[in-house]
CSV table of C-alpha atoms in Angstrom, one decimal:
chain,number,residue,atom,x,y,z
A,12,UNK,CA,-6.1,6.5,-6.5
A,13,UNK,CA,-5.8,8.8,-3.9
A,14,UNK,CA,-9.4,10.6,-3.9
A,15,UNK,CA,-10.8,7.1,-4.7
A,16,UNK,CA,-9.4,5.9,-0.9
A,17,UNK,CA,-10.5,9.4,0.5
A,18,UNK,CA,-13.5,9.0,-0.5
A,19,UNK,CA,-14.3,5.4,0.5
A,20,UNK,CA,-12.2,4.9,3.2
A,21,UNK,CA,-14.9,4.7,5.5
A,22,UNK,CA,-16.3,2.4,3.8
A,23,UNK,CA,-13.7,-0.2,2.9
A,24,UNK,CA,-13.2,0.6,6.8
A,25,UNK,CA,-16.8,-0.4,8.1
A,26,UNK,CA,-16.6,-3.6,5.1
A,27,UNK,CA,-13.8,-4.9,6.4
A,28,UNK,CA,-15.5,-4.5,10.1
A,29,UNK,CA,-18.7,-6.2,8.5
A,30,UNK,CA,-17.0,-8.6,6.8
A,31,UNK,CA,-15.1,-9.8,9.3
A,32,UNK,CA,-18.3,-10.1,11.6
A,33,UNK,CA,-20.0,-12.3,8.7
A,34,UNK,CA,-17.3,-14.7,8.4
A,35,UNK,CA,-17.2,-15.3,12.3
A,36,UNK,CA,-20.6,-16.0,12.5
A,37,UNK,CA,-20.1,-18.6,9.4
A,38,UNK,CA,-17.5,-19.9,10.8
A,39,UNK,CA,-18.9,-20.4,14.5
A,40,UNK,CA,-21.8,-22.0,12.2
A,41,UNK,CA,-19.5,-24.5,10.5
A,42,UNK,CA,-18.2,-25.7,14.0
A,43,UNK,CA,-19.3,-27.8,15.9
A,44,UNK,CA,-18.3,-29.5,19.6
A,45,UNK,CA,-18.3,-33.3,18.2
A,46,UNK,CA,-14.7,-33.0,16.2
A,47,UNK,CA,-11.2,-30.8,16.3
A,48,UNK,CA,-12.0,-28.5,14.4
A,49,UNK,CA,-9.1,-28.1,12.1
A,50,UNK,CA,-7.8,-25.0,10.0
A,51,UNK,CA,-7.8,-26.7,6.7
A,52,UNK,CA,-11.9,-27.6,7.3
A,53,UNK,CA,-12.3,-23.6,7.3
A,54,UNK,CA,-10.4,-23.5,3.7
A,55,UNK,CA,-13.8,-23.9,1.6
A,56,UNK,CA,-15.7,-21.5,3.6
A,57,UNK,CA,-12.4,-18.9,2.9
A,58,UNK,CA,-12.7,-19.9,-0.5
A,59,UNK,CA,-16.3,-19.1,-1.2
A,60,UNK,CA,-16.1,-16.1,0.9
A,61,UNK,CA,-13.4,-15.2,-1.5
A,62,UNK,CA,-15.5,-15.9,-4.5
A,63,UNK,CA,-18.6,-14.6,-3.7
A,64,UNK,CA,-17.4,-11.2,-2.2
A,65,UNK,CA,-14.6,-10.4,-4.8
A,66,UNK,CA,-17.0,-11.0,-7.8
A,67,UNK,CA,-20.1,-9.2,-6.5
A,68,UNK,CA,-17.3,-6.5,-5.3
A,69,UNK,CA,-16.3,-6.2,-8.6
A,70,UNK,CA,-19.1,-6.0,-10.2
A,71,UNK,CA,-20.3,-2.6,-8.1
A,72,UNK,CA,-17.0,-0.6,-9.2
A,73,UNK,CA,-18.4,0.8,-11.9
A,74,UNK,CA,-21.9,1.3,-10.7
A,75,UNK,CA,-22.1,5.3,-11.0
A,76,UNK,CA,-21.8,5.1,-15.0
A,77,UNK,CA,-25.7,4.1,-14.2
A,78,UNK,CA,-26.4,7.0,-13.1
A,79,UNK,CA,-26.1,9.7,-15.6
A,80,UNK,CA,-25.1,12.7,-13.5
A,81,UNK,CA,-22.7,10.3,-11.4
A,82,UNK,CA,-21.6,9.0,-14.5
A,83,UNK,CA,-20.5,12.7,-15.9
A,84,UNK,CA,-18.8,13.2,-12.9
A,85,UNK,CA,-17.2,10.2,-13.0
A,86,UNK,CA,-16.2,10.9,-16.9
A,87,UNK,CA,-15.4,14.4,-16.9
A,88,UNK,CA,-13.0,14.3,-13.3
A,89,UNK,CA,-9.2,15.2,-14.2
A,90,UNK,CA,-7.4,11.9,-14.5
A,91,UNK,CA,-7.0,9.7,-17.7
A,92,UNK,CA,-8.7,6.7,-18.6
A,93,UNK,CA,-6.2,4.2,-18.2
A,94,UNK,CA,-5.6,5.5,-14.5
A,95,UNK,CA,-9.0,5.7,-13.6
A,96,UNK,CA,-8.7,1.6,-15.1
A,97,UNK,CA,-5.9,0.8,-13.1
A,98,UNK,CA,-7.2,2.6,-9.8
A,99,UNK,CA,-10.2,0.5,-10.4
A,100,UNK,CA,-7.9,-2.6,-10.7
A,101,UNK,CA,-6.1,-2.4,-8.0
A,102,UNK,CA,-8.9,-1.7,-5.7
A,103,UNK,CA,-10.7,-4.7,-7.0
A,104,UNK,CA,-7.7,-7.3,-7.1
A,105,UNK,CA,-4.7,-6.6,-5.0
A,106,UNK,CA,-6.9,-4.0,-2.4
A,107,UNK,CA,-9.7,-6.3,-2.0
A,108,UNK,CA,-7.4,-9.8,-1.2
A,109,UNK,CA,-5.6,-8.1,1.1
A,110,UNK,CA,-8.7,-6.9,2.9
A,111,UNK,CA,-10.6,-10.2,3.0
A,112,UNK,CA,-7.3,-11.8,4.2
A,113,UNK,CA,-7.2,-9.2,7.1
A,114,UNK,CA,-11.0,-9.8,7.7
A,115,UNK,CA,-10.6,-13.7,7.3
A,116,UNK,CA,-7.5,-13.4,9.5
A,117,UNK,CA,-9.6,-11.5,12.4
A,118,UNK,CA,-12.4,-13.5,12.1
A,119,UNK,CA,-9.9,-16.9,12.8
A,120,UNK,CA,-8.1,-15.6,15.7
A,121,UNK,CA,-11.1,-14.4,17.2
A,122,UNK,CA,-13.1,-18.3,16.5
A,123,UNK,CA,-9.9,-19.7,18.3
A,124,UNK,CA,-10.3,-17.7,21.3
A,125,UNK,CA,-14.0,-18.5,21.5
A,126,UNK,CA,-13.2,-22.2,21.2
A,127,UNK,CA,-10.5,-21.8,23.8
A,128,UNK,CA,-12.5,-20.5,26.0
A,129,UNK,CA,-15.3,-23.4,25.6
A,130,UNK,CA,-12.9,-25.9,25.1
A,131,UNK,CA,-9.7,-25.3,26.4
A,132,UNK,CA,-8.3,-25.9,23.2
A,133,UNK,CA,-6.9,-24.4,19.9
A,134,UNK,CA,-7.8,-24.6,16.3
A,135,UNK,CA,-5.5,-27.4,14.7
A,136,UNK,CA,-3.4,-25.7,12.6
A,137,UNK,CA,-2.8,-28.4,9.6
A,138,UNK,CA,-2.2,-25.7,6.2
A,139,UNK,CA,1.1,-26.9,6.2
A,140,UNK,CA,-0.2,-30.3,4.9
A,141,UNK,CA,-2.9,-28.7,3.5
A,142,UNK,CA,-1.0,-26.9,1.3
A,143,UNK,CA,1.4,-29.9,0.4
A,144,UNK,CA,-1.5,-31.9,-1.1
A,145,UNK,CA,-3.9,-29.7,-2.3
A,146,UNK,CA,-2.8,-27.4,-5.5
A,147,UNK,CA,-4.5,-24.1,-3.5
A,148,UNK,CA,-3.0,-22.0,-6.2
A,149,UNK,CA,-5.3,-22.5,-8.5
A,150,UNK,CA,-8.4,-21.4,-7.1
A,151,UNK,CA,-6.2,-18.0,-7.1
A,152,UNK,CA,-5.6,-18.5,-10.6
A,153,UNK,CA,-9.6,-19.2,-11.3
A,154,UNK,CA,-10.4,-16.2,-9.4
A,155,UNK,CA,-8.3,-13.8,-11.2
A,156,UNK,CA,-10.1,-15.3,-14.2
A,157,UNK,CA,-13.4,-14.6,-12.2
A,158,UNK,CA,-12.7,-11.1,-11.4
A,159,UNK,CA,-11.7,-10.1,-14.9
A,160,UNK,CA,-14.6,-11.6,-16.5
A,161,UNK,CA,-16.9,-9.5,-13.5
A,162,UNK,CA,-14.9,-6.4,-14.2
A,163,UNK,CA,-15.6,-6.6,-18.3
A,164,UNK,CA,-19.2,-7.3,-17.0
A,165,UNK,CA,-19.0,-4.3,-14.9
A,166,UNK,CA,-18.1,-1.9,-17.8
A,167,UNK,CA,-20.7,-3.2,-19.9
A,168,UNK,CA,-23.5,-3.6,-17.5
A,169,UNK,CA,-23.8,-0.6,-15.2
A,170,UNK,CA,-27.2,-1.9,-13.8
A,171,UNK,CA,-27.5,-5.9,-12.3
A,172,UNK,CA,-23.9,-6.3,-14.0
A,173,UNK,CA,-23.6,-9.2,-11.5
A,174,UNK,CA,-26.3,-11.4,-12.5
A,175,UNK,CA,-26.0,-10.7,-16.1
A,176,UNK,CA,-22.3,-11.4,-16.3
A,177,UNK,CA,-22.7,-14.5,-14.2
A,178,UNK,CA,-25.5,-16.2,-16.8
A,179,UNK,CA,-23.6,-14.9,-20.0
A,180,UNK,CA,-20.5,-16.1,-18.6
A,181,UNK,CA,-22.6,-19.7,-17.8
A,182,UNK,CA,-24.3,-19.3,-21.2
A,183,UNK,CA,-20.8,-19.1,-22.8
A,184,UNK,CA,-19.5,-22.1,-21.4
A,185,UNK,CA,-22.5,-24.0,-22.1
A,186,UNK,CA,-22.0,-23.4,-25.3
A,187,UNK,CA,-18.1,-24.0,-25.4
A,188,UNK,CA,-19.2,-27.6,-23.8
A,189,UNK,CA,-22.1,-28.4,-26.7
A,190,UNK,CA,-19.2,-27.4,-29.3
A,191,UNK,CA,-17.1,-30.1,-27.8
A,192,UNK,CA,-19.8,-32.0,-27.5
A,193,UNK,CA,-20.8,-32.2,-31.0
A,194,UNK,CA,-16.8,-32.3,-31.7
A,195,UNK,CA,-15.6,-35.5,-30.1
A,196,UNK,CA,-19.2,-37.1,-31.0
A,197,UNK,CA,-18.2,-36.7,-34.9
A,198,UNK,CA,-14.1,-37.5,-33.9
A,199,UNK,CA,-14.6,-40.7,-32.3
A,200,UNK,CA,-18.5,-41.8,-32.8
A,201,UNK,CA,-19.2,-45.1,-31.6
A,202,UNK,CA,-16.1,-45.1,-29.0
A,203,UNK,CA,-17.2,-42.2,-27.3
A,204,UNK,CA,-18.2,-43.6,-23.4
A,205,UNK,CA,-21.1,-41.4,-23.5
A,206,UNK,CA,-21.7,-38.0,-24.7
A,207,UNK,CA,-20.8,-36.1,-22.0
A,208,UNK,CA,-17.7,-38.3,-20.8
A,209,UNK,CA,-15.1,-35.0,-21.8
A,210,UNK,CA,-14.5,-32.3,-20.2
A,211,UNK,CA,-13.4,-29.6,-23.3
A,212,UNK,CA,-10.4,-29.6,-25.4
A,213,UNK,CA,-8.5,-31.6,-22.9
A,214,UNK,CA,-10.0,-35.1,-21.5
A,215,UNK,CA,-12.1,-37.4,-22.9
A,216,UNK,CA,-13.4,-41.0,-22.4
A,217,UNK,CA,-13.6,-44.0,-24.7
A,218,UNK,CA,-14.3,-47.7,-25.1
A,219,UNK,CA,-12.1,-50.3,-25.8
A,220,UNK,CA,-13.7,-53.5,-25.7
A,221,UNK,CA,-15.7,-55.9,-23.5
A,222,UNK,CA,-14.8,-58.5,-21.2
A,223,UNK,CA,-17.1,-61.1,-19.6
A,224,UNK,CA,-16.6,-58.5,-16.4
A,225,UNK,CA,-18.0,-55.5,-18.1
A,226,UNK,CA,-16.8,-53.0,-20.6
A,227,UNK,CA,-12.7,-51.6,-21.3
A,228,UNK,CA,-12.0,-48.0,-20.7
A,229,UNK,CA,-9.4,-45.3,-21.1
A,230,UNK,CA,-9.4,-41.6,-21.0
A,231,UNK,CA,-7.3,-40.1,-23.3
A,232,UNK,CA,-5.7,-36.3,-22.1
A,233,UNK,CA,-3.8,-34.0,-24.2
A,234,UNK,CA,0.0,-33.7,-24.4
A,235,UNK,CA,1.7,-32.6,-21.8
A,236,UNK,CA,3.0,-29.4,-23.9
A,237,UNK,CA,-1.2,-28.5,-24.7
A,238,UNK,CA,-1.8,-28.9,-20.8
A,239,UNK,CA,1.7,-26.6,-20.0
A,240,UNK,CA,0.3,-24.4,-23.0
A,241,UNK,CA,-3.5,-24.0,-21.3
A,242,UNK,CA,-2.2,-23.5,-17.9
A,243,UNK,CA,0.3,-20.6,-18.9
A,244,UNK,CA,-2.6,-19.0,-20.8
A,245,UNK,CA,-5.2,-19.5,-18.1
A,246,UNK,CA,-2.4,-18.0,-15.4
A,247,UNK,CA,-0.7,-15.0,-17.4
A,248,UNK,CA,-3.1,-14.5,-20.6
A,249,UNK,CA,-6.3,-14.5,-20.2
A,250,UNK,CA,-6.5,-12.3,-17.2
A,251,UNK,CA,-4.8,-9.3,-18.5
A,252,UNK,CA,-6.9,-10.1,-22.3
A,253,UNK,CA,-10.0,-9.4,-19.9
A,254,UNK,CA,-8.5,-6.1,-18.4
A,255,UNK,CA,-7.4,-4.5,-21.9
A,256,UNK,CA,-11.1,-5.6,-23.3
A,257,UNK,CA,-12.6,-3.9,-20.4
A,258,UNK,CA,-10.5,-0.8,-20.5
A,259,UNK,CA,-11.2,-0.1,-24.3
A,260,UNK,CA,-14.8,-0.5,-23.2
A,261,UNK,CA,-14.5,2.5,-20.6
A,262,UNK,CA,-12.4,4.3,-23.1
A,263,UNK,CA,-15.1,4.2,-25.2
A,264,UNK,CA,-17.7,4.6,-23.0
A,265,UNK,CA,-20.6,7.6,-23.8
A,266,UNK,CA,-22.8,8.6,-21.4
């Protein structure tokens, strides 16, 4: 962990500099002077910043096993697998949040001042009630999902692992979705809505009847023990599954 800071430290240094530059200039973008300009309408943009710079972050950690010299190096230095794994880890998950955060952070304060300046006022500060009606901690949960997929892609795919972990990932769930598909078509045939009225293995759609008005509907969800059941998996399952599949692929891994 150590050497891996001292020997990107300048560069996490000038990302976060970067970074917090790019999501300024996004966010000066996304403003305008006809409305307050509220902190909760900068949530999406922090959100897809989140996404989109975690995942492709990700999948670059294990970009010198593409390069065969880099790739000895990277093999052969004195540390065990598993710590070179949860170096990796850390730098990608708990390192790289708290650096967006920072960035993000900068990036806000210095938007207020700019609008204070113009406008003589401050960015409304509204996460308060944000947070009260919008479940915000999921789209942590999805990205921890996210970022493990990206860093099994990462240890399979040394070369482009971003774009080809991205379409398997969509290929898989594509799939997942015709399997349902197929699933409640032959479970509940004619009473099926329409074919794609579920969403898999937990909602789907039906007819009831007809009325002179138009036709009777009702969507039918899994217990309440299923949905406790997929959201504990989805939180504090599937995540580390990821990690231990990706670190028995580096252990294994030949250059």
């Amino acid at each position: 962990m150590r050497k891996h800071f001292q020997d990107n430290y300048r560069l996490y240094g000038m990302s976060v500099i970067v970074l917090t530059v790019l999501l300024l200039i996004l966010l000066l973008i996304s403003s305008t002077d006809n409305f307050s300009i509220k902190a909760s309408g900068l949530m999406p943009l922090f959100f897809i910043g989140m996404y989109v710079a975690g995942l492709i972050f990700t999948s670059l950690c294990f970009g010198e096993l593409g390069n065969k010299q880099q790739g000895i190096d990277y093999l052969l230095f004195p540390a065990s697998h598993l710590e070179k794994f949860i170096s990796t880890l850390l730098v990608t998950t708990v390192g790289f949040l708290l650096f967006y955060h920072v960035a993000f952070f900068l990036a806000y304060q210095t938007m207020d001042s700019i609008i204070y300046t113009r406008k003589g006022v401050h960015i409304v500060n509204d996460l308060k009630e944000f947070t009260a009606d919008m479940p915000w901690q999921y789209f942590y949960v999805v990205w921890f999902i996210a970022q493990a997929f990206m860093l099994l892609g990462a240890v399979y795919f040394q070369k482009y692992s971003f774009i080809k972990t991205i379409f398997l990932l969509a290929v898989f769930l594509f799939c997942l979705y015709l399997v349902n598909t197929v699933f409640v078509m032959l479970f509940f045939g004619k009473t099926l809505d329409e074919w794609y009225s579920h969403f898999p293995f937990t909602v789907v759609q039906i007819q009831k009847g007809a009325t002179s008005i138009g036709e009777i509907h009702d969507v039918l969800i899994i217990p309440e023990t299923l949905q406790q059941i997929f959201i504990f998996t989805a939180k504090y399952l599937l995540p580390p599954m990821l990690w231990t599949l990706a670190y028995a692929r580096l252990r294994d891994k030949e250059i």
